[in-house]
Amino acid sequence: MTTASDKGRVLLAISGYEPTAWLKAFAGRREATLAADGPGDPSIRYALTWRHQPDQLSGFPNLKAIFSVGAGVDHILADPTLPDVPIVRVIDPSLTQPMIEYIAWRVLDHHRQGLLYRIQKQKKIWHEPSQRPASDVSVGIMGLGALGTEAARILGALGYQLRGWSRRARKAPGVATFHGREGLDEFLAGTDILVVLLPLTAETAGLIDYALLRKLRRRNAIGGAVLINAGRGKLQKDADILRALDDGTLKEATLDVFEIEPLPKASPMWTHPKVFVTPHSAAGSDPDRLVPAMLEQMDALDRGETLENIVDRAAGY
Ligand code: NDP
Ligand code: OXD
């Protein structure tokens, strides 16, 4: 019979999330630890990470795989001392569902003039603005992966026109799809509300700049172009977004992610009237939901089977 110690230990190299909640989720299932017994600890077979310290994962001779606590893996790939073992990322309904709720909420709020109503309430103005249906509004989703395709499905059910942009050619029901740099301008030219659900890679860093925002459709049913970024902060240039909001290139923005997180107190984003700020909270990772799936994968690899949701290191996601 295989005992817990035969299976080795799982190192939890987690910051930004409460690590003890992850530790608890392993209790009685597989031995997990918040600290290895030194850099060459042979008992470490797996690592679970969120924003680990550089070097924290190197030098373990029996490490078989690294699991990201979230969907994005830029925090892992940024480590120059990363060992050459498979990296597994999260694709799970418990992460996808809150993300599509967030995207649907923010698209609807911008389309249904949430900002205008908040101002009207403040000023006690009883005025019914004109309102166009979702079928007149085009939502363009950058990133047609696990999250982007589900967001498209829900927004399609609400009646929005849909466009999607990806690295390689993709098909999604009811979505006009574009790919690569060659497809980007056409994608943007027909987009009223831009939803960013891209990973942060060498190719996507800084992509959301002023020049890109200028290419969105401004003469549209909602009276201007809108940006929603729930991908990563370093995809965007914060200063360019503020410039675009101030000169009318953008009508409004929702930002869940920022170049620097936590968003510094001095950032003008906090007080800008056209920016809706959330603190990188569009979709969080729940240890009680995610650890069972990770354990299944560890058991599968121990049996010699293959892992799922492996990161393509060359592509960076
Ligand atoms: P996926 O890997 O499933 O999808 C990524 C999509 O982006 C794919 O369609 C991919 O194209 C596309 N893409 C990647 N690089 C490029 C490029 N250079 N040009 C055009 N398209 C590109 O990721 P997920 O959908 O699971 O997650 C997306 C991101 O969302 C995560 O990486 C993470 O950063 C962020 N996230 C944020 C959260 C939050 O709380 N704010 C929560 C969870 C995730 P292709 O289809 O061709 O591969
Ligand atoms: C993720 C995140 O990548 O929460 O999962 O940002």
CSV table of C-alpha atoms and ligand atoms in Angstrom, one decimal:
chain,number,residue,atom,x,y,z
A,1,MET,CA,0.0,0.0,0.0
A,2,THR,CA,1.3,3.5,-0.9
A,3,THR,CA,1.6,5.7,2.1
A,4,ALA,CA,1.5,9.6,2.2
A,5,SER,CA,5.2,9.7,2.7
A,6,ASP,CA,5.9,7.4,-0.3
A,7,LYS,CA,4.2,10.1,-2.4
A,8,GLY,CA,6.7,12.7,-1.2
A,9,ARG,CA,5.7,16.2,-0.2
A,10,VAL,CA,4.1,19.2,-2.0
A,11,LEU,CA,5.9,22.5,-1.5
A,12,LEU,CA,3.5,25.4,-1.2
A,13,ALA,CA,5.4,28.5,-2.5
A,14,ILE,CA,2.6,30.9,-2.3
A,15,SER,CA,2.4,34.7,-1.7
A,16,GLY,CA,-0.5,37.0,-2.3
A,17,TYR,CA,-3.0,34.2,-1.3
A,18,GLU,CA,-3.3,33.0,2.3
A,19,PRO,CA,-1.0,29.9,2.1
A,20,THR,CA,-2.5,28.1,5.2
A,21,ALA,CA,-5.8,27.8,3.4
A,22,TRP,CA,-4.0,25.8,0.7
A,23,LEU,CA,-2.1,23.8,3.3
A,24,LYS,CA,-5.4,22.9,4.9
A,25,ALA,CA,-6.9,21.7,1.6
A,26,PHE,CA,-4.2,19.1,1.4
A,27,ALA,CA,-4.7,17.7,5.0
A,28,GLY,CA,-5.2,14.0,5.1
A,29,ARG,CA,-4.7,13.7,1.3
A,30,ARG,CA,-1.0,14.3,0.6
A,31,GLU,CA,1.7,15.7,2.7
A,32,ALA,CA,2.3,19.4,2.1
A,33,THR,CA,4.7,21.9,3.5
A,34,LEU,CA,5.2,25.7,3.5
A,35,ALA,CA,9.0,25.3,3.7
A,36,ALA,CA,11.3,22.6,2.3
A,37,ASP,CA,14.1,21.1,4.5
A,38,GLY,CA,16.8,23.1,2.6
A,39,PRO,CA,17.3,23.7,-1.1
A,40,GLY,CA,18.0,20.0,-2.1
A,41,ASP,CA,15.2,18.4,-0.1
A,42,PRO,CA,14.6,15.0,-1.8
A,43,SER,CA,11.1,14.7,-0.4
A,44,ILE,CA,9.7,17.5,-2.5
A,45,ARG,CA,7.9,15.9,-5.5
A,46,TYR,CA,5.5,18.7,-6.5
A,47,ALA,CA,5.3,22.5,-6.0
A,48,LEU,CA,2.3,24.8,-5.9
A,49,THR,CA,3.0,28.4,-6.6
A,50,TRP,CA,1.7,31.9,-6.7
A,51,ARG,CA,4.3,34.6,-7.0
A,52,HIS,CA,7.1,32.5,-5.5
A,53,GLN,CA,10.5,34.0,-4.7
A,54,PRO,CA,13.2,33.5,-7.4
A,55,ASP,CA,15.2,30.4,-6.6
A,56,GLN,CA,12.5,29.0,-4.3
A,57,LEU,CA,11.7,26.1,-6.7
A,58,SER,CA,15.2,25.3,-7.9
A,59,GLY,CA,17.5,22.4,-6.7
A,60,PHE,CA,14.9,19.8,-5.8
A,61,PRO,CA,16.2,16.5,-7.4
A,62,ASN,CA,12.8,14.7,-7.3
A,63,LEU,CA,10.5,17.6,-8.4
A,64,LYS,CA,8.1,16.2,-11.0
A,65,ALA,CA,5.8,19.2,-11.8
A,66,ILE,CA,4.9,22.7,-10.8
A,67,PHE,CA,1.2,23.7,-10.3
A,68,SER,CA,0.1,27.3,-10.7
A,69,VAL,CA,-2.5,28.4,-8.2
A,70,GLY,CA,-4.1,30.5,-10.9
A,71,ALA,CA,-4.8,30.5,-14.7
A,72,GLY,CA,-2.0,32.9,-15.5
A,73,VAL,CA,1.6,31.7,-15.3
A,74,ASP,CA,3.6,34.8,-16.0
A,75,HIS,CA,4.5,34.8,-12.3
A,76,ILE,CA,6.2,31.4,-12.7
A,77,LEU,CA,7.9,31.9,-16.1
A,78,ALA,CA,9.5,35.2,-14.8
A,79,ASP,CA,11.8,33.0,-12.6
A,80,PRO,CA,15.1,32.6,-14.4
A,81,THR,CA,16.0,29.6,-12.2
A,82,LEU,CA,12.9,27.7,-12.9
A,83,PRO,CA,13.5,23.9,-13.1
A,84,ASP,CA,12.7,22.1,-16.3
A,85,VAL,CA,9.6,20.2,-15.3
A,86,PRO,CA,6.0,20.5,-16.6
A,87,ILE,CA,4.0,23.5,-15.4
A,88,VAL,CA,0.3,23.0,-14.9
A,89,ARG,CA,-2.2,25.9,-14.8
A,90,VAL,CA,-5.8,26.2,-13.6
A,91,ILE,CA,-8.7,25.6,-16.0
A,92,ASP,CA,-11.6,25.0,-13.7
A,93,PRO,CA,-15.3,26.0,-13.6
A,94,SER,CA,-14.7,27.5,-10.1
A,95,LEU,CA,-12.4,30.1,-11.8
A,96,THR,CA,-14.2,30.5,-15.1
A,97,GLN,CA,-17.6,31.1,-13.6
A,98,PRO,CA,-16.6,34.2,-11.5
A,99,MET,CA,-14.7,35.5,-14.4
A,100,ILE,CA,-17.7,35.4,-16.8
A,101,GLU,CA,-19.8,36.9,-14.1
A,102,TYR,CA,-17.3,39.8,-13.8
A,103,ILE,CA,-17.2,40.3,-17.6
A,104,ALA,CA,-20.9,40.2,-18.0
A,105,TRP,CA,-21.4,42.6,-15.1
A,106,ARG,CA,-18.9,45.1,-16.5
A,107,VAL,CA,-20.1,44.9,-20.1
A,108,LEU,CA,-23.7,45.4,-19.0
A,109,ASP,CA,-22.8,48.2,-16.7
A,110,HIS,CA,-21.0,50.1,-19.4
A,111,HIS,CA,-23.7,49.4,-22.0
A,112,ARG,CA,-26.6,50.2,-19.7
A,113,GLN,CA,-24.9,53.5,-18.6
A,114,GLY,CA,-24.2,52.6,-15.0
A,115,LEU,CA,-21.8,55.6,-14.7
A,116,LEU,CA,-24.4,58.1,-15.9
A,117,TYR,CA,-27.0,56.7,-13.4
A,118,ARG,CA,-24.5,56.9,-10.5
A,119,ILE,CA,-24.0,60.6,-11.4
A,120,GLN,CA,-27.7,61.2,-11.8
A,121,LYS,CA,-28.4,59.7,-8.4
A,122,GLN,CA,-25.7,61.8,-6.8
A,123,LYS,CA,-27.3,65.0,-8.3
A,124,LYS,CA,-30.9,63.7,-7.8
A,125,ILE,CA,-31.6,63.9,-11.5
A,126,TRP,CA,-34.7,62.0,-12.8
A,127,HIS,CA,-34.0,61.6,-16.5
A,128,GLU,CA,-34.4,58.6,-18.7
A,129,PRO,CA,-31.6,58.5,-21.2
A,130,SER,CA,-32.0,56.8,-24.6
A,131,GLN,CA,-30.8,53.2,-24.5
A,132,ARG,CA,-29.8,50.9,-27.4
A,133,PRO,CA,-30.2,47.1,-27.3
A,134,ALA,CA,-27.3,44.7,-26.9
A,135,SER,CA,-27.7,43.6,-30.5
A,136,ASP,CA,-26.5,47.1,-31.5
A,137,VAL,CA,-23.3,46.8,-29.5
A,138,SER,CA,-20.1,44.9,-30.5
A,139,VAL,CA,-17.9,43.3,-27.8
A,140,GLY,CA,-14.4,42.4,-28.9
A,141,ILE,CA,-12.7,39.8,-26.8
A,142,MET,CA,-8.9,39.7,-26.9
A,143,GLY,CA,-7.9,36.1,-25.9
A,144,LEU,CA,-10.3,33.3,-27.0
A,145,GLY,CA,-9.0,30.8,-24.5
A,146,ALA,CA,-10.6,29.0,-21.6
A,147,LEU,CA,-12.0,32.3,-20.2
A,148,GLY,CA,-12.6,34.2,-23.4
A,149,THR,CA,-14.7,31.6,-25.1
A,150,GLU,CA,-16.9,31.2,-22.1
A,151,ALA,CA,-17.3,35.0,-21.8
A,152,ALA,CA,-18.3,35.0,-25.5
A,153,ARG,CA,-20.9,32.3,-24.9
A,154,ILE,CA,-22.6,34.3,-22.1
A,155,LEU,CA,-22.4,37.6,-23.9
A,156,GLY,CA,-23.8,36.0,-27.0
A,157,ALA,CA,-26.8,34.7,-25.0
A,158,LEU,CA,-27.4,38.4,-23.9
A,159,GLY,CA,-27.5,39.4,-27.6
A,160,TYR,CA,-24.2,41.2,-28.1
A,161,GLN,CA,-22.4,41.2,-31.4
A,162,LEU,CA,-19.2,39.3,-30.8
A,163,ARG,CA,-15.6,39.5,-32.1
A,164,GLY,CA,-12.6,37.5,-30.9
A,165,TRP,CA,-8.9,37.8,-31.3
A,166,SER,CA,-6.3,35.1,-30.7
A,167,ARG,CA,-2.8,34.1,-31.6
A,168,ARG,CA,-3.8,31.2,-33.9
A,169,ALA,CA,-6.9,30.9,-36.0
A,170,ARG,CA,-9.9,30.0,-33.8
A,171,LYS,CA,-13.6,29.3,-34.4
A,172,ALA,CA,-16.3,30.1,-31.8
A,173,PRO,CA,-20.0,29.9,-32.4
A,174,GLY,CA,-21.5,33.3,-33.2
A,175,VAL,CA,-18.1,35.1,-32.9
A,176,ALA,CA,-16.3,36.8,-35.8
A,177,THR,CA,-12.8,35.7,-35.3
A,178,PHE,CA,-9.4,37.3,-36.1
A,179,HIS,CA,-5.9,36.3,-35.3
A,180,GLY,CA,-2.3,37.5,-35.2
A,181,ARG,CA,-1.0,41.0,-35.7
A,182,GLU,CA,-2.4,40.9,-39.2
A,183,GLY,CA,-6.0,40.5,-37.9
A,184,LEU,CA,-5.7,43.0,-35.1
A,185,ASP,CA,-6.7,46.2,-36.8
A,186,GLU,CA,-9.8,44.8,-38.4
A,187,PHE,CA,-10.8,43.2,-35.1
A,188,LEU,CA,-10.4,46.6,-33.3
A,189,ALA,CA,-12.2,48.6,-36.0
A,190,GLY,CA,-15.4,46.8,-35.4
A,191,THR,CA,-15.2,46.7,-31.5
A,192,ASP,CA,-17.1,49.1,-29.2
A,193,ILE,CA,-16.3,47.4,-25.9
A,194,LEU,CA,-12.9,45.8,-25.7
A,195,VAL,CA,-12.6,42.9,-23.2
A,196,VAL,CA,-9.0,41.9,-22.5
A,197,LEU,CA,-8.5,38.3,-21.4
A,198,LEU,CA,-5.0,37.7,-22.7
A,199,PRO,CA,-2.0,36.1,-20.8
A,200,LEU,CA,1.0,38.3,-20.2
A,201,THR,CA,3.8,37.1,-22.5
A,202,ALA,CA,6.8,38.6,-24.4
A,203,GLU,CA,4.3,39.2,-27.3
A,204,THR,CA,1.5,40.7,-25.4
A,205,ALA,CA,3.3,43.0,-22.9
A,206,GLY,CA,2.4,46.6,-23.3
A,207,LEU,CA,0.0,45.8,-26.2
A,208,ILE,CA,-2.9,47.9,-24.8
A,209,ASP,CA,-1.4,51.3,-25.6
A,210,TYR,CA,-2.7,54.6,-26.9
A,211,ALA,CA,-2.2,53.6,-30.6
A,212,LEU,CA,-4.2,50.4,-30.1
A,213,LEU,CA,-7.0,52.2,-28.3
A,214,ARG,CA,-7.3,54.8,-31.2
A,215,LYS,CA,-8.2,51.9,-33.5
A,216,LEU,CA,-11.4,51.0,-31.6
A,217,ARG,CA,-14.8,52.1,-33.0
A,218,ARG,CA,-15.8,55.3,-31.3
A,219,ARG,CA,-18.9,56.3,-33.4
A,220,ASN,CA,-21.1,53.6,-32.0
A,221,ALA,CA,-24.4,52.7,-30.2
A,222,ILE,CA,-22.9,53.4,-26.7
A,223,GLY,CA,-21.4,56.8,-27.6
A,224,GLY,CA,-17.7,55.9,-27.4
A,225,ALA,CA,-15.2,53.1,-27.0
A,226,VAL,CA,-14.9,51.2,-23.7
A,227,LEU,CA,-12.0,49.1,-22.3
A,228,ILE,CA,-12.3,46.3,-19.8
A,229,ASN,CA,-9.0,44.6,-18.8
A,230,ALA,CA,-9.2,41.5,-16.5
A,231,GLY,CA,-6.1,39.8,-18.0
A,232,ARG,CA,-2.9,41.3,-16.6
A,233,GLY,CA,-1.8,44.8,-15.7
A,234,LYS,CA,1.4,44.7,-17.7
A,235,LEU,CA,-0.6,44.1,-20.9
A,236,GLN,CA,-1.6,47.8,-20.7
A,237,LYS,CA,0.1,51.2,-20.4
A,238,ASP,CA,-1.8,52.9,-17.5
A,239,ALA,CA,-0.7,56.4,-18.7
A,240,ASP,CA,-2.0,55.7,-22.2
A,241,ILE,CA,-5.3,54.7,-20.9
A,242,LEU,CA,-5.6,57.9,-18.8
A,243,ARG,CA,-4.7,59.9,-21.9
A,244,ALA,CA,-7.3,58.1,-24.0
A,245,LEU,CA,-10.0,58.7,-21.4
A,246,ASP,CA,-9.1,62.4,-21.1
A,247,ASP,CA,-9.1,63.1,-24.9
A,248,GLY,CA,-12.2,61.0,-25.6
A,249,THR,CA,-10.5,58.1,-27.4
A,250,LEU,CA,-12.1,56.0,-24.6
A,251,LYS,CA,-15.5,56.8,-23.1
A,252,GLU,CA,-15.0,54.7,-19.9
A,253,ALA,CA,-12.8,51.8,-18.6
A,254,THR,CA,-13.0,49.0,-16.1
A,255,LEU,CA,-9.6,47.8,-14.8
A,256,ASP,CA,-9.1,44.8,-12.6
A,257,VAL,CA,-5.4,44.8,-13.2
A,258,PHE,CA,-2.7,47.5,-13.3
A,259,GLU,CA,1.0,47.9,-14.2
A,260,ILE,CA,1.8,48.1,-10.5
A,261,GLU,CA,-0.3,46.1,-8.0
A,262,PRO,CA,-1.5,46.9,-5.5
A,263,LEU,CA,-2.4,50.1,-7.3
A,264,PRO,CA,-0.4,52.9,-5.6
A,265,LYS,CA,-2.4,55.3,-3.6
A,266,ALA,CA,-1.0,58.2,-5.8
A,267,SER,CA,-2.3,56.7,-9.0
A,268,PRO,CA,-4.9,58.9,-10.8
A,269,MET,CA,-6.8,55.8,-11.6
A,270,TRP,CA,-8.3,55.8,-8.1
A,271,THR,CA,-10.0,59.2,-8.6
A,272,HIS,CA,-10.6,59.3,-12.3
A,273,PRO,CA,-14.4,59.6,-12.8
A,274,LYS,CA,-14.4,57.4,-15.9
A,275,VAL,CA,-12.4,54.5,-14.5
A,276,PHE,CA,-14.0,51.6,-12.5
A,277,VAL,CA,-11.4,50.0,-10.4
A,278,THR,CA,-11.4,46.5,-8.9
A,279,PRO,CA,-8.4,45.1,-7.0
A,280,HIS,CA,-7.4,42.1,-9.2
A,281,SER,CA,-10.4,40.3,-7.9
A,282,ALA,CA,-12.3,39.4,-11.1
A,283,ALA,CA,-11.8,35.7,-10.3
A,284,GLY,CA,-10.0,34.2,-7.4
A,285,SER,CA,-8.7,30.7,-6.8
A,286,ASP,CA,-10.5,28.6,-4.2
A,287,PRO,CA,-8.2,25.9,-2.6
A,288,ASP,CA,-11.1,23.7,-1.6
A,289,ARG,CA,-12.2,23.5,-5.2
A,290,LEU,CA,-8.8,23.4,-6.9
A,291,VAL,CA,-6.7,21.2,-4.7
A,292,PRO,CA,-8.8,18.0,-5.4
A,293,ALA,CA,-8.2,18.5,-9.2
A,294,MET,CA,-4.5,19.0,-8.5
A,295,LEU,CA,-4.3,15.9,-6.4
A,296,GLU,CA,-5.9,13.9,-9.2
A,297,GLN,CA,-3.3,15.1,-11.6
A,298,MET,CA,-0.4,14.3,-9.1
A,299,ASP,CA,-1.8,10.8,-8.6
A,300,ALA,CA,-2.2,10.4,-12.4
A,301,LEU,CA,1.5,11.4,-13.0
A,302,ASP,CA,2.6,9.1,-10.2
A,303,ARG,CA,0.8,6.3,-12.1
A,304,GLY,CA,2.8,7.2,-15.2
A,305,GLU,CA,-0.2,9.0,-16.9
A,306,THR,CA,0.0,12.4,-18.6
A,307,LEU,CA,-0.8,15.8,-17.1
A,308,GLU,CA,-3.5,18.1,-18.4
A,309,ASN,CA,-3.5,21.9,-18.9
A,310,ILE,CA,0.3,22.0,-19.3
A,311,VAL,CA,1.8,25.4,-20.1
A,312,ASP,CA,3.6,25.9,-23.4
A,313,ARG,CA,6.8,27.5,-22.2
A,314,ALA,CA,7.8,28.7,-25.6
A,315,ALA,CA,4.5,30.5,-26.1
A,316,GLY,CA,4.6,31.8,-22.5
A,317,TYR,CA,1.1,30.6,-21.5
B,1,NDP,P1,-5.8,30.6,-22.2
B,1,NDP,O1,-4.4,30.3,-22.3
B,1,NDP,O2,-6.8,29.6,-22.2
B,1,NDP,O3,-6.2,31.6,-23.4
B,1,NDP,C1,-5.3,32.6,-23.8
B,1,NDP,C2,-5.8,33.3,-25.1
B,1,NDP,O4,-5.0,34.4,-25.4
B,1,NDP,C3,-5.8,32.3,-26.3
B,1,NDP,O5,-6.9,32.5,-27.1
B,1,NDP,C4,-4.5,32.7,-27.0
B,1,NDP,O6,-4.5,32.4,-28.4
B,1,NDP,C5,-4.5,34.2,-26.8
B,1,NDP,N1,-3.2,34.7,-26.9
B,1,NDP,C6,-2.1,34.5,-26.3
B,1,NDP,N2,-1.0,35.1,-26.8
B,1,NDP,C7,-1.5,35.9,-27.8
B,1,NDP,C8,-1.0,36.8,-28.8
B,1,NDP,N3,0.3,37.0,-28.8
B,1,NDP,N4,-1.8,37.3,-29.7
B,1,NDP,C9,-3.1,37.0,-29.7
B,1,NDP,N5,-3.7,36.2,-28.8
B,1,NDP,C10,-2.9,35.6,-27.9
B,1,NDP,O7,-5.9,31.6,-20.9
B,1,NDP,P2,-7.2,31.8,-20.0
B,1,NDP,O8,-8.4,32.1,-20.9
B,1,NDP,O9,-7.4,30.7,-19.0
B,1,NDP,O10,-6.7,33.1,-19.1
B,1,NDP,C11,-6.3,34.3,-19.7
B,1,NDP,C12,-5.6,35.2,-18.7
B,1,NDP,O11,-6.6,35.7,-17.8
B,1,NDP,C13,-4.6,34.5,-17.8
B,1,NDP,O12,-3.4,34.3,-18.5
B,1,NDP,C14,-4.5,35.5,-16.7
B,1,NDP,O13,-3.5,36.4,-17.0
B,1,NDP,C15,-5.9,36.2,-16.7
B,1,NDP,N6,-6.6,35.9,-15.5
B,1,NDP,C16,-7.0,37.0,-14.7
B,1,NDP,C17,-7.7,36.8,-13.6
B,1,NDP,C18,-8.2,37.9,-12.7
B,1,NDP,O14,-8.7,37.7,-11.6
B,1,NDP,N7,-8.0,39.2,-13.2
B,1,NDP,C19,-8.2,35.4,-13.2
B,1,NDP,C20,-7.8,34.4,-14.1
B,1,NDP,C21,-7.1,34.6,-15.2
B,1,NDP,P3,-4.6,30.9,-28.9
B,1,NDP,O15,-6.0,30.6,-28.8
B,1,NDP,O16,-4.2,31.0,-30.3
B,1,NDP,O17,-3.7,30.1,-28.1
B,2,OXD,C1,-5.1,34.1,-12.3
B,2,OXD,C2,-5.4,35.3,-11.5
B,2,OXD,O1,-4.3,34.1,-13.2
B,2,OXD,O2,-6.2,35.2,-10.5
B,2,OXD,O3,-5.7,33.1,-12.0
B,2,OXD,O4,-4.9,36.4,-11.9
